Amino acid sequence: MTRQPLTYTANALDRATQLRGDAAQVRALLTGGAARIVPVWNQRHLVDDTPRLQTLSFEAIAGAYDPGASTLVFLGLHNTTPWFALGLAHSEAPPPLNIPGAFTDLDYRALNEVVALLPGEDASILAYARAMILWHHNHRHCGRCGARTTITESGHSSTCINPACAHRTFPRTDPVVITLITRSDETRGEVCLLGRQAAWPAGMYSCIAGFVEPGETLEHAVRREAAEETGIIIGESAGDVRYVASQPWPFPASIMLGFRAVAISAAISRNDQELEDCRWFTKPELSAFGERNAAGPGFKLPNRYAIARLLIDGWLAE
């Protein structure tokens, strides 16, 4: 059976890295009449009521584009059409845009409000745009000398304006391992380990996840996070930690690295208290779970667009 692409992984853009350093050519692409510009305002995105991603022309954003307060990033090409992300200055109300009157049903919406309804390519482009704009928003000053930075390489780097420093930085993605841990129980059969954080919707459980720390492998991060959060020990044999898939996660700028792992212990101990609860579930128990946003009490699964759900559904289907 063919698996549908994970949400945020269907980006059809050619990133055209060879063009980023040619400011004149990128400017010509921006102003040449074919550019599609993705506006980002207060971390929200312009969509219609379908919902579908809406883009603007350079003429439409000209009045709102302030190079001193806005952030413009060249995203790449779709066939020969150039795409850009425009981070608009923070404001209480959306800036005025020169949009034709036919576009009256447009609104700025948070990505996680509409992602489940968006086509895959739309969601992926918005994730890309969101991550780039947020990175620039959070890196307005040099991490070495504290001076202001300026956008370089068409938005794909940031350079300190202090000539004695001139340090250049690049957008970063934070790796996160997210793991479905399983084991064979003598009385219950195959079980998987899921936990929940207190801030999640009541009853929702998900896979064990955590950031990769400097100097460790992904496999070590899987084992460390399992031990820290749940007290569960993962096996050291070949195949006890197995990579499955990855998913960009722009909240704010992570890459989720999905794994399956086999436990060699059963007793749960929430050592760092990051989880409110953690327990083993059988396949019949998981099959009775409701959806994340289902009303009423009971256990609930992660959103269908999250990689945690892919890992859980894959195990259930075995």
PDB file of C-alpha atoms in Angstrom:
ATOM      1  CA  MET A   1       0.000   0.000   0.000  1.00  0.00           C
ATOM      2  CA  THR A   2       1.365   3.423  -0.969  1.00  0.00           C
ATOM      3  CA  ARG A   3       1.725   5.728   2.013  1.00  0.00           C
ATOM      4  CA  GLN A   4       0.634   9.331   1.709  1.00  0.00           C
ATOM      5  CA  PRO A   5       3.523  11.792   2.199  1.00  0.00           C
ATOM      6  CA  LEU A   6       3.903  13.072   5.726  1.00  0.00           C
ATOM      7  CA  THR A   7       2.569  16.579   6.238  1.00  0.00           C
ATOM      8  CA  TYR A   8       5.229  19.250   5.561  1.00  0.00           C
ATOM      9  CA  THR A   9       7.254  16.863   3.341  1.00  0.00           C
ATOM     10  CA  ALA A  10       5.610  17.491  -0.045  1.00  0.00           C
ATOM     11  CA  ASN A  11       7.488  20.685  -0.932  1.00  0.00           C
ATOM     12  CA  ALA A  12       7.665  20.874  -4.740  1.00  0.00           C
ATOM     13  CA  LEU A  13      10.013  23.885  -4.852  1.00  0.00           C
ATOM     14  CA  ASP A  14      13.488  23.690  -6.339  1.00  0.00           C
ATOM     15  CA  ARG A  15      15.446  25.652  -3.726  1.00  0.00           C
ATOM     16  CA  ALA A  16      17.730  26.970  -6.478  1.00  0.00           C
ATOM     17  CA  THR A  17      20.667  27.419  -4.123  1.00  0.00           C
ATOM     18  CA  GLN A  18      22.905  28.574  -6.966  1.00  0.00           C
ATOM     19  CA  LEU A  19      20.814  31.757  -7.342  1.00  0.00           C
ATOM     20  CA  ARG A  20      20.892  32.908  -3.718  1.00  0.00           C
ATOM     21  CA  GLY A  21      24.165  34.789  -3.981  1.00  0.00           C
ATOM     22  CA  ASP A  22      23.175  36.700  -7.129  1.00  0.00           C
ATOM     23  CA  ALA A  23      21.317  39.678  -5.665  1.00  0.00           C
ATOM     24  CA  ALA A  24      20.629  41.266  -9.047  1.00  0.00           C
ATOM     25  CA  GLN A  25      19.113  38.125 -10.510  1.00  0.00           C
ATOM     26  CA  VAL A  26      16.973  37.475  -7.426  1.00  0.00           C
ATOM     27  CA  ARG A  27      15.769  41.082  -7.515  1.00  0.00           C
ATOM     28  CA  ALA A  28      14.805  40.608 -11.171  1.00  0.00           C
ATOM     29  CA  LEU A  29      12.866  37.484 -10.234  1.00  0.00           C
ATOM     30  CA  LEU A  30      11.069  39.401  -7.476  1.00  0.00           C
ATOM     31  CA  THR A  31      10.045  42.341  -9.652  1.00  0.00           C
ATOM     32  CA  GLY A  32       9.616  40.600 -13.013  1.00  0.00           C
ATOM     33  CA  GLY A  33       5.871  40.049 -12.666  1.00  0.00           C
ATOM     34  CA  ALA A  34       5.855  36.270 -12.145  1.00  0.00           C
ATOM     35  CA  ALA A  35       6.885  36.073  -8.488  1.00  0.00           C
ATOM     36  CA  ARG A  36       4.560  34.441  -5.966  1.00  0.00           C
ATOM     37  CA  ILE A  37       5.036  35.930  -2.508  1.00  0.00           C
ATOM     38  CA  VAL A  38       3.932  34.144   0.678  1.00  0.00           C
ATOM     39  CA  PRO A  39       3.159  36.756   3.363  1.00  0.00           C
ATOM     40  CA  VAL A  40       3.763  35.912   7.027  1.00  0.00           C
ATOM     41  CA  TRP A  41       2.185  38.313   9.517  1.00  0.00           C
ATOM     42  CA  ASN A  42       2.491  37.778  13.276  1.00  0.00           C
ATOM     43  CA  GLN A  43       3.358  34.116  12.559  1.00  0.00           C
ATOM     44  CA  ARG A  44       0.118  33.731  10.606  1.00  0.00           C
ATOM     45  CA  HIS A  45      -0.444  32.890   6.951  1.00  0.00           C
ATOM     46  CA  LEU A  46      -2.773  34.220   4.281  1.00  0.00           C
ATOM     47  CA  VAL A  47      -5.339  31.599   3.233  1.00  0.00           C
ATOM     48  CA  ASP A  48      -8.780  31.621   1.648  1.00  0.00           C
ATOM     49  CA  ASP A  49     -11.843  29.912   3.105  1.00  0.00           C
ATOM     50  CA  THR A  50     -11.178  26.627   1.248  1.00  0.00           C
ATOM     51  CA  PRO A  51      -8.535  26.769   2.831  1.00  0.00           C
ATOM     52  CA  ARG A  52      -5.770  27.209   0.267  1.00  0.00           C
ATOM     53  CA  LEU A  53      -2.482  29.043   0.428  1.00  0.00           C
ATOM     54  CA  GLN A  54      -2.731  32.508  -1.094  1.00  0.00           C
ATOM     55  CA  THR A  55       0.226  34.307  -2.635  1.00  0.00           C
ATOM     56  CA  LEU A  56       0.659  37.921  -3.638  1.00  0.00           C
ATOM     57  CA  SER A  57       2.400  39.716  -6.486  1.00  0.00           C
ATOM     58  CA  PHE A  58       5.206  42.179  -5.935  1.00  0.00           C
ATOM     59  CA  GLU A  59       2.784  44.999  -6.787  1.00  0.00           C
ATOM     60  CA  ALA A  60       0.386  43.803  -4.087  1.00  0.00           C
ATOM     61  CA  ILE A  61       3.003  43.930  -1.332  1.00  0.00           C
ATOM     62  CA  ALA A  62       4.881  47.018  -2.486  1.00  0.00           C
ATOM     63  CA  GLY A  63       3.075  49.333  -0.067  1.00  0.00           C
ATOM     64  CA  ALA A  64       3.607  47.020   2.904  1.00  0.00           C
ATOM     65  CA  TYR A  65       7.176  45.981   2.164  1.00  0.00           C
ATOM     66  CA  ASP A  66       9.560  47.961   4.352  1.00  0.00           C
ATOM     67  CA  PRO A  67      13.117  46.627   3.908  1.00  0.00           C
ATOM     68  CA  GLY A  68      13.991  47.967   7.345  1.00  0.00           C
ATOM     69  CA  ALA A  69      11.159  46.201   9.163  1.00  0.00           C
ATOM     70  CA  SER A  70      10.180  43.363   6.820  1.00  0.00           C
ATOM     71  CA  THR A  71      12.023  40.166   5.983  1.00  0.00           C
ATOM     72  CA  LEU A  72      12.203  38.881   2.412  1.00  0.00           C
ATOM     73  CA  VAL A  73      13.466  35.374   1.661  1.00  0.00           C
ATOM     74  CA  PHE A  74      13.854  33.705  -1.721  1.00  0.00           C
ATOM     75  CA  LEU A  75      12.323  30.234  -1.328  1.00  0.00           C
ATOM     76  CA  GLY A  76      13.111  28.839  -4.768  1.00  0.00           C
ATOM     77  CA  LEU A  77      11.472  28.001  -8.080  1.00  0.00           C
ATOM     78  CA  HIS A  78       8.461  25.975  -9.098  1.00  0.00           C
ATOM     79  CA  ASN A  79       9.251  25.202 -12.719  1.00  0.00           C
ATOM     80  CA  THR A  80      10.228  28.770 -13.736  1.00  0.00           C
ATOM     81  CA  THR A  81       8.031  30.616 -11.215  1.00  0.00           C
ATOM     82  CA  PRO A  82       9.978  32.256  -8.364  1.00  0.00           C
ATOM     83  CA  TRP A  83       8.615  31.989  -4.827  1.00  0.00           C
ATOM     84  CA  PHE A  84       9.412  34.291  -1.909  1.00  0.00           C
ATOM     85  CA  ALA A  85       8.420  34.557   1.745  1.00  0.00           C
ATOM     86  CA  LEU A  86       7.719  38.015   3.140  1.00  0.00           C
ATOM     87  CA  GLY A  87       7.801  38.471   6.892  1.00  0.00           C
ATOM     88  CA  LEU A  88       5.714  41.587   7.544  1.00  0.00           C
ATOM     89  CA  ALA A  89       6.452  43.866  10.459  1.00  0.00           C
ATOM     90  CA  HIS A  90       4.636  43.043  13.687  1.00  0.00           C
ATOM     91  CA  SER A  91       1.471  45.072  14.064  1.00  0.00           C
ATOM     92  CA  GLU A  92      -1.910  44.981  15.775  1.00  0.00           C
ATOM     93  CA  ALA A  93      -3.738  44.774  12.456  1.00  0.00           C
ATOM     94  CA  PRO A  94      -2.637  43.314   9.110  1.00  0.00           C
ATOM     95  CA  PRO A  95      -0.892  45.877   6.880  1.00  0.00           C
ATOM     96  CA  PRO A  96      -2.828  47.127   3.862  1.00  0.00           C
ATOM     97  CA  LEU A  97      -2.194  45.127   0.721  1.00  0.00           C
ATOM     98  CA  ASN A  98      -3.085  45.947  -2.861  1.00  0.00           C
ATOM     99  CA  ILE A  99      -5.331  42.920  -3.354  1.00  0.00           C
ATOM    100  CA  PRO A 100      -8.054  42.880  -6.035  1.00  0.00           C
ATOM    101  CA  GLY A 101     -11.603  43.101  -4.723  1.00  0.00           C
ATOM    102  CA  ALA A 102     -12.353  39.502  -5.708  1.00  0.00           C
ATOM    103  CA  PHE A 103     -10.154  38.331  -2.875  1.00  0.00           C
ATOM    104  CA  THR A 104     -12.527  39.232  -0.076  1.00  0.00           C
ATOM    105  CA  ASP A 105     -12.488  35.935   1.801  1.00  0.00           C
ATOM    106  CA  LEU A 106      -8.788  35.963   2.712  1.00  0.00           C
ATOM    107  CA  ASP A 107      -7.633  35.808   6.295  1.00  0.00           C
ATOM    108  CA  TYR A 108      -4.398  35.344   8.219  1.00  0.00           C
ATOM    109  CA  ARG A 109      -4.555  32.020  10.082  1.00  0.00           C
ATOM    110  CA  ALA A 110      -2.135  30.128  12.320  1.00  0.00           C
ATOM    111  CA  LEU A 111      -0.630  27.163  10.487  1.00  0.00           C
ATOM    112  CA  ASN A 112      -1.695  24.591  13.072  1.00  0.00           C
ATOM    113  CA  GLU A 113      -5.304  25.791  12.707  1.00  0.00           C
ATOM    114  CA  VAL A 114      -5.540  24.891   9.035  1.00  0.00           C
ATOM    115  CA  VAL A 115      -2.792  22.368   8.315  1.00  0.00           C
ATOM    116  CA  ALA A 116      -5.075  19.332   8.448  1.00  0.00           C
ATOM    117  CA  LEU A 117      -7.215  20.840   5.659  1.00  0.00           C
ATOM    118  CA  LEU A 118      -4.446  22.144   3.407  1.00  0.00           C
ATOM    119  CA  PRO A 119      -3.092  20.306   0.351  1.00  0.00           C
ATOM    120  CA  GLY A 120       0.306  18.794   1.073  1.00  0.00           C
ATOM    121  CA  GLU A 121       2.276  21.201  -1.131  1.00  0.00           C
ATOM    122  CA  ASP A 122       0.610  24.229   0.485  1.00  0.00           C
ATOM    123  CA  ALA A 123       1.405  23.005   3.993  1.00  0.00           C
ATOM    124  CA  SER A 124       5.025  22.284   3.076  1.00  0.00           C
ATOM    125  CA  ILE A 125       5.610  25.710   1.543  1.00  0.00           C
ATOM    126  CA  LEU A 126       4.061  27.443   4.550  1.00  0.00           C
ATOM    127  CA  ALA A 127       6.240  25.394   6.899  1.00  0.00           C
ATOM    128  CA  TYR A 128       9.324  26.425   4.908  1.00  0.00           C
ATOM    129  CA  ALA A 129       8.309  30.092   4.852  1.00  0.00           C
ATOM    130  CA  ARG A 130       7.401  30.108   8.539  1.00  0.00           C
ATOM    131  CA  ALA A 131      10.707  28.547   9.609  1.00  0.00           C
ATOM    132  CA  MET A 132      12.796  31.007   7.582  1.00  0.00           C
ATOM    133  CA  ILE A 133      10.931  34.095   8.776  1.00  0.00           C
ATOM    134  CA  LEU A 134      11.036  32.975  12.426  1.00  0.00           C
ATOM    135  CA  TRP A 135      14.763  32.304  12.220  1.00  0.00           C
ATOM    136  CA  HIS A 136      15.438  35.848  11.003  1.00  0.00           C
ATOM    137  CA  HIS A 137      13.101  37.276  13.636  1.00  0.00           C
ATOM    138  CA  ASN A 138      15.138  35.520  16.338  1.00  0.00           C
ATOM    139  CA  HIS A 139      18.576  36.421  14.932  1.00  0.00           C
ATOM    140  CA  ARG A 140      18.549  40.178  14.481  1.00  0.00           C
ATOM    141  CA  HIS A 141      21.796  40.595  16.404  1.00  0.00           C
ATOM    142  CA  CYS A 142      25.170  38.926  16.071  1.00  0.00           C
ATOM    143  CA  GLY A 143      25.759  36.102  18.543  1.00  0.00           C
ATOM    144  CA  ARG A 144      29.450  37.030  18.790  1.00  0.00           C
ATOM    145  CA  CYS A 145      29.578  40.813  19.204  1.00  0.00           C
ATOM    146  CA  GLY A 146      25.933  41.837  19.620  1.00  0.00           C
ATOM    147  CA  ALA A 147      25.838  44.188  16.624  1.00  0.00           C
ATOM    148  CA  ARG A 148      22.900  44.252  14.253  1.00  0.00           C
ATOM    149  CA  THR A 149      22.823  41.757  11.414  1.00  0.00           C
ATOM    150  CA  THR A 150      21.739  42.173   7.817  1.00  0.00           C
ATOM    151  CA  ILE A 151      20.065  39.618   5.567  1.00  0.00           C
ATOM    152  CA  THR A 152      22.409  38.072   3.006  1.00  0.00           C
ATOM    153  CA  GLU A 153      22.232  35.345   0.345  1.00  0.00           C
ATOM    154  CA  SER A 154      18.623  36.223  -0.440  1.00  0.00           C
ATOM    155  CA  GLY A 155      17.555  35.403   3.103  1.00  0.00           C
ATOM    156  CA  HIS A 156      19.570  32.203   3.567  1.00  0.00           C
ATOM    157  CA  SER A 157      22.198  33.744   5.795  1.00  0.00           C
ATOM    158  CA  SER A 158      22.594  36.666   8.160  1.00  0.00           C
ATOM    159  CA  THR A 159      25.779  38.727   8.441  1.00  0.00           C
ATOM    160  CA  CYS A 160      26.999  40.988  11.235  1.00  0.00           C
ATOM    161  CA  ILE A 161      27.262  44.614  10.112  1.00  0.00           C
ATOM    162  CA  ASN A 162      30.243  45.231  12.415  1.00  0.00           C
ATOM    163  CA  PRO A 163      33.215  45.211   9.980  1.00  0.00           C
ATOM    164  CA  ALA A 164      35.532  44.006  12.732  1.00  0.00           C
ATOM    165  CA  CYS A 165      33.332  40.952  13.174  1.00  0.00           C
ATOM    166  CA  ALA A 166      31.327  40.280   9.978  1.00  0.00           C
ATOM    167  CA  HIS A 167      30.291  36.910  11.362  1.00  0.00           C
ATOM    168  CA  ARG A 168      27.897  35.039   9.080  1.00  0.00           C
ATOM    169  CA  THR A 169      25.268  32.624  10.383  1.00  0.00           C
ATOM    170  CA  PHE A 170      22.863  30.297   8.639  1.00  0.00           C
ATOM    171  CA  PRO A 171      19.324  29.124   9.434  1.00  0.00           C
ATOM    172  CA  ARG A 172      19.369  26.217  11.839  1.00  0.00           C
ATOM    173  CA  THR A 173      17.083  23.244  12.273  1.00  0.00           C
ATOM    174  CA  ASP A 174      16.871  21.580  15.686  1.00  0.00           C
ATOM    175  CA  PRO A 175      16.848  17.759  15.462  1.00  0.00           C
ATOM    176  CA  VAL A 176      14.296  15.953  17.614  1.00  0.00           C
ATOM    177  CA  VAL A 177      14.083  12.179  17.972  1.00  0.00           C
ATOM    178  CA  ILE A 178      10.561  10.817  18.362  1.00  0.00           C
ATOM    179  CA  THR A 179      10.289   7.125  19.067  1.00  0.00           C
ATOM    180  CA  LEU A 180       7.653   4.429  19.274  1.00  0.00           C
ATOM    181  CA  ILE A 181       9.019   2.012  21.872  1.00  0.00           C
ATOM    182  CA  THR A 182       7.663  -1.546  21.870  1.00  0.00           C
ATOM    183  CA  ARG A 183       8.218  -4.796  23.737  1.00  0.00           C
ATOM    184  CA  SER A 184       6.682  -8.249  24.089  1.00  0.00           C
ATOM    185  CA  ASP A 185       4.716  -8.742  27.287  1.00  0.00           C
ATOM    186  CA  GLU A 186       4.237 -12.317  28.503  1.00  0.00           C
ATOM    187  CA  THR A 187       0.579 -11.790  29.390  1.00  0.00           C
ATOM    188  CA  ARG A 188      -0.562  -8.905  27.159  1.00  0.00           C
ATOM    189  CA  GLY A 189       1.329  -9.597  23.962  1.00  0.00           C
ATOM    190  CA  GLU A 190       2.907  -6.772  21.957  1.00  0.00           C
ATOM    191  CA  VAL A 191       2.699  -3.392  23.713  1.00  0.00           C
ATOM    192  CA  CYS A 192       3.932   0.113  22.935  1.00  0.00           C
ATOM    193  CA  LEU A 193       4.934   2.909  25.268  1.00  0.00           C
ATOM    194  CA  LEU A 194       3.128   6.251  25.082  1.00  0.00           C
ATOM    195  CA  GLY A 195       3.214   9.270  27.363  1.00  0.00           C
ATOM    196  CA  ARG A 196       1.416  12.559  27.772  1.00  0.00           C
ATOM    197  CA  GLN A 197       2.323  16.086  28.806  1.00  0.00           C
ATOM    198  CA  ALA A 198       0.009  18.035  31.080  1.00  0.00           C
ATOM    199  CA  ALA A 199      -0.473  20.784  28.470  1.00  0.00           C
ATOM    200  CA  TRP A 200      -1.926  18.389  25.894  1.00  0.00           C
ATOM    201  CA  PRO A 201      -5.660  17.835  25.373  1.00  0.00           C
ATOM    202  CA  ALA A 202      -7.126  15.583  28.037  1.00  0.00           C
ATOM    203  CA  GLY A 203      -6.533  11.926  27.274  1.00  0.00           C
ATOM    204  CA  MET A 204      -4.025  12.429  24.446  1.00  0.00           C
ATOM    205  CA  TYR A 205      -0.939  10.200  24.459  1.00  0.00           C
ATOM    206  CA  SER A 206       1.968  10.198  22.039  1.00  0.00           C
ATOM    207  CA  CYS A 207       5.443   8.813  21.361  1.00  0.00           C
ATOM    208  CA  ILE A 208       8.508   9.633  23.434  1.00  0.00           C
ATOM    209  CA  ALA A 209      10.435  12.603  22.021  1.00  0.00           C
ATOM    210  CA  GLY A 210      13.293  14.939  22.848  1.00  0.00           C
ATOM    211  CA  PHE A 211      15.994  17.136  21.363  1.00  0.00           C
ATOM    212  CA  VAL A 212      19.309  15.700  20.205  1.00  0.00           C
ATOM    213  CA  GLU A 213      22.116  17.114  22.342  1.00  0.00           C
ATOM    214  CA  PRO A 214      25.533  18.223  21.064  1.00  0.00           C
ATOM    215  CA  GLY A 215      28.013  15.412  20.630  1.00  0.00           C
ATOM    216  CA  GLU A 216      25.567  12.493  20.579  1.00  0.00           C
ATOM    217  CA  THR A 217      24.306  10.212  17.861  1.00  0.00           C
ATOM    218  CA  LEU A 218      20.624   9.923  17.011  1.00  0.00           C
ATOM    219  CA  GLU A 219      20.585   6.387  18.421  1.00  0.00           C
ATOM    220  CA  HIS A 220      22.086   7.594  21.681  1.00  0.00           C
ATOM    221  CA  ALA A 221      19.493  10.366  21.861  1.00  0.00           C
ATOM    222  CA  VAL A 222      16.707   7.783  21.474  1.00  0.00           C
ATOM    223  CA  ARG A 223      18.096   5.716  24.341  1.00  0.00           C
ATOM    224  CA  ARG A 224      18.820   8.717  26.558  1.00  0.00           C
ATOM    225  CA  GLU A 225      15.381  10.294  26.143  1.00  0.00           C
ATOM    226  CA  ALA A 226      13.669   6.986  26.872  1.00  0.00           C
ATOM    227  CA  ALA A 227      15.671   6.529  30.049  1.00  0.00           C
ATOM    228  CA  GLU A 228      15.309  10.137  31.211  1.00  0.00           C
ATOM    229  CA  GLU A 229      11.574  10.489  30.611  1.00  0.00           C
ATOM    230  CA  THR A 230      10.316   6.987  31.299  1.00  0.00           C
ATOM    231  CA  GLY A 231      13.073   4.912  32.935  1.00  0.00           C
ATOM    232  CA  ILE A 232      12.773   2.410  30.084  1.00  0.00           C
ATOM    233  CA  ILE A 233      15.987   0.843  28.760  1.00  0.00           C
ATOM    234  CA  ILE A 234      16.359   0.339  25.015  1.00  0.00           C
ATOM    235  CA  GLY A 235      18.295  -2.655  23.729  1.00  0.00           C
ATOM    236  CA  GLU A 236      21.841  -2.296  22.404  1.00  0.00           C
ATOM    237  CA  SER A 237      21.571  -4.955  19.686  1.00  0.00           C
ATOM    238  CA  ALA A 238      21.490  -4.166  15.986  1.00  0.00           C
ATOM    239  CA  GLY A 239      17.936  -3.278  15.026  1.00  0.00           C
ATOM    240  CA  ASP A 240      16.849  -2.279  18.528  1.00  0.00           C
ATOM    241  CA  VAL A 241      16.791   1.335  17.318  1.00  0.00           C
ATOM    242  CA  ARG A 242      15.533   1.697  13.754  1.00  0.00           C
ATOM    243  CA  TYR A 243      15.017   4.888  11.736  1.00  0.00           C
ATOM    244  CA  VAL A 244      11.609   5.214  10.028  1.00  0.00           C
ATOM    245  CA  ALA A 245      11.083   8.696   8.546  1.00  0.00           C
ATOM    246  CA  SER A 246      11.551  12.438   9.124  1.00  0.00           C
ATOM    247  CA  GLN A 247       9.237  15.436   9.135  1.00  0.00           C
ATOM    248  CA  PRO A 248       9.943  19.180   9.182  1.00  0.00           C
ATOM    249  CA  TRP A 249       8.208  20.691  12.200  1.00  0.00           C
ATOM    250  CA  PRO A 250       8.157  24.515  12.060  1.00  0.00           C
ATOM    251  CA  PHE A 251       7.213  25.144  15.704  1.00  0.00           C
ATOM    252  CA  PRO A 252       9.519  26.929  15.634  1.00  0.00           C
ATOM    253  CA  ALA A 253      12.262  25.156  13.636  1.00  0.00           C
ATOM    254  CA  SER A 254      12.686  21.446  14.210  1.00  0.00           C
ATOM    255  CA  ILE A 255      13.151  18.312  12.158  1.00  0.00           C
ATOM    256  CA  MET A 256      11.368  15.335  13.700  1.00  0.00           C
ATOM    257  CA  LEU A 257      13.351  12.123  13.256  1.00  0.00           C
ATOM    258  CA  GLY A 258      11.052   9.143  13.661  1.00  0.00           C
ATOM    259  CA  PHE A 259      12.350   5.878  15.120  1.00  0.00           C
ATOM    260  CA  ARG A 260      11.129   2.502  16.306  1.00  0.00           C
ATOM    261  CA  ALA A 261      12.897   0.999  19.326  1.00  0.00           C
ATOM    262  CA  VAL A 262      12.739  -2.226  21.304  1.00  0.00           C
ATOM    263  CA  ALA A 263      12.704  -2.046  25.109  1.00  0.00           C
ATOM    264  CA  ILE A 264      14.464  -4.564  27.344  1.00  0.00           C
ATOM    265  CA  SER A 265      12.800  -3.330  30.529  1.00  0.00           C
ATOM    266  CA  ALA A 266       9.182  -2.827  31.529  1.00  0.00           C
ATOM    267  CA  ALA A 267       9.053  -0.788  34.745  1.00  0.00           C
ATOM    268  CA  ILE A 268       8.192   2.877  34.100  1.00  0.00           C
ATOM    269  CA  SER A 269       9.825   5.652  36.116  1.00  0.00           C
ATOM    270  CA  ARG A 270       9.141   9.260  35.116  1.00  0.00           C
ATOM    271  CA  ASN A 271      12.555  10.465  36.200  1.00  0.00           C
ATOM    272  CA  ASP A 272      12.522  14.061  34.959  1.00  0.00           C
ATOM    273  CA  GLN A 273       8.763  14.600  35.490  1.00  0.00           C
ATOM    274  CA  GLU A 274       8.438  15.999  31.971  1.00  0.00           C
ATOM    275  CA  LEU A 275       5.545  13.628  31.362  1.00  0.00           C
ATOM    276  CA  GLU A 276       2.321  13.730  33.341  1.00  0.00           C
ATOM    277  CA  ASP A 277       1.724  10.048  32.664  1.00  0.00           C
ATOM    278  CA  CYS A 278       3.287   7.168  30.761  1.00  0.00           C
ATOM    279  CA  ARG A 279       2.044   3.627  30.208  1.00  0.00           C
ATOM    280  CA  TRP A 280       2.130   0.551  27.984  1.00  0.00           C
ATOM    281  CA  PHE A 281      -0.756  -0.038  25.562  1.00  0.00           C
ATOM    282  CA  THR A 282      -1.772  -3.086  23.534  1.00  0.00           C
ATOM    283  CA  LYS A 283      -2.926  -2.888  19.922  1.00  0.00           C
ATOM    284  CA  PRO A 284      -6.594  -3.521  20.834  1.00  0.00           C
ATOM    285  CA  GLU A 285      -6.379  -0.745  23.423  1.00  0.00           C
ATOM    286  CA  LEU A 286      -4.877   1.685  20.915  1.00  0.00           C
ATOM    287  CA  SER A 287      -7.476   0.770  18.312  1.00  0.00           C
ATOM    288  CA  ALA A 288     -10.140   2.058  20.700  1.00  0.00           C
ATOM    289  CA  PHE A 289      -8.485   5.489  21.036  1.00  0.00           C
ATOM    290  CA  GLY A 290     -10.318   8.530  19.684  1.00  0.00           C
ATOM    291  CA  GLU A 291      -8.940  11.358  17.580  1.00  0.00           C
ATOM    292  CA  ARG A 292      -7.015  14.187  19.248  1.00  0.00           C
ATOM    293  CA  ASN A 293      -9.855  16.699  19.034  1.00  0.00           C
ATOM    294  CA  ALA A 294     -12.673  14.274  19.811  1.00  0.00           C
ATOM    295  CA  ALA A 295     -15.126  15.549  22.390  1.00  0.00           C
ATOM    296  CA  GLY A 296     -15.630  13.798  25.682  1.00  0.00           C
ATOM    297  CA  PRO A 297     -13.435  11.633  27.900  1.00  0.00           C
ATOM    298  CA  GLY A 298     -11.233   8.727  26.902  1.00  0.00           C
ATOM    299  CA  PHE A 299      -7.812   8.144  25.403  1.00  0.00           C
ATOM    300  CA  LYS A 300      -6.863  10.036  22.246  1.00  0.00           C
ATOM    301  CA  LEU A 301      -4.257   9.703  19.505  1.00  0.00           C
ATOM    302  CA  PRO A 302      -1.956  12.437  18.139  1.00  0.00           C
ATOM    303  CA  ASN A 303      -3.053  14.445  15.104  1.00  0.00           C
ATOM    304  CA  ARG A 304      -3.031  12.560  11.821  1.00  0.00           C
ATOM    305  CA  TYR A 305      -0.536  15.039  10.352  1.00  0.00           C
ATOM    306  CA  ALA A 306       2.113  14.362  13.045  1.00  0.00           C
ATOM    307  CA  ILE A 307       4.884  11.816  12.594  1.00  0.00           C
ATOM    308  CA  ALA A 308       3.915  10.277  15.941  1.00  0.00           C
ATOM    309  CA  ARG A 309       0.677   9.156  14.319  1.00  0.00           C
ATOM    310  CA  LEU A 310       2.586   7.620  11.402  1.00  0.00           C
ATOM    311  CA  LEU A 311       4.665   5.580  13.846  1.00  0.00           C
ATOM    312  CA  ILE A 312       1.611   4.434  15.816  1.00  0.00           C
ATOM    313  CA  ASP A 313      -0.470   3.602  12.742  1.00  0.00           C
ATOM    314  CA  GLY A 314       2.434   1.691  11.232  1.00  0.00           C
ATOM    315  CA  TRP A 315       2.728  -0.476  14.338  1.00  0.00           C
ATOM    316  CA  LEU A 316      -1.020  -1.093  14.449  1.00  0.00           C
ATOM    317  CA  ALA A 317      -0.992  -2.195  10.815  1.00  0.00           C
ATOM    318  CA  GLU A 318       1.678  -4.845  11.348  1.00  0.00           C
TER     319      GLU A 318
END
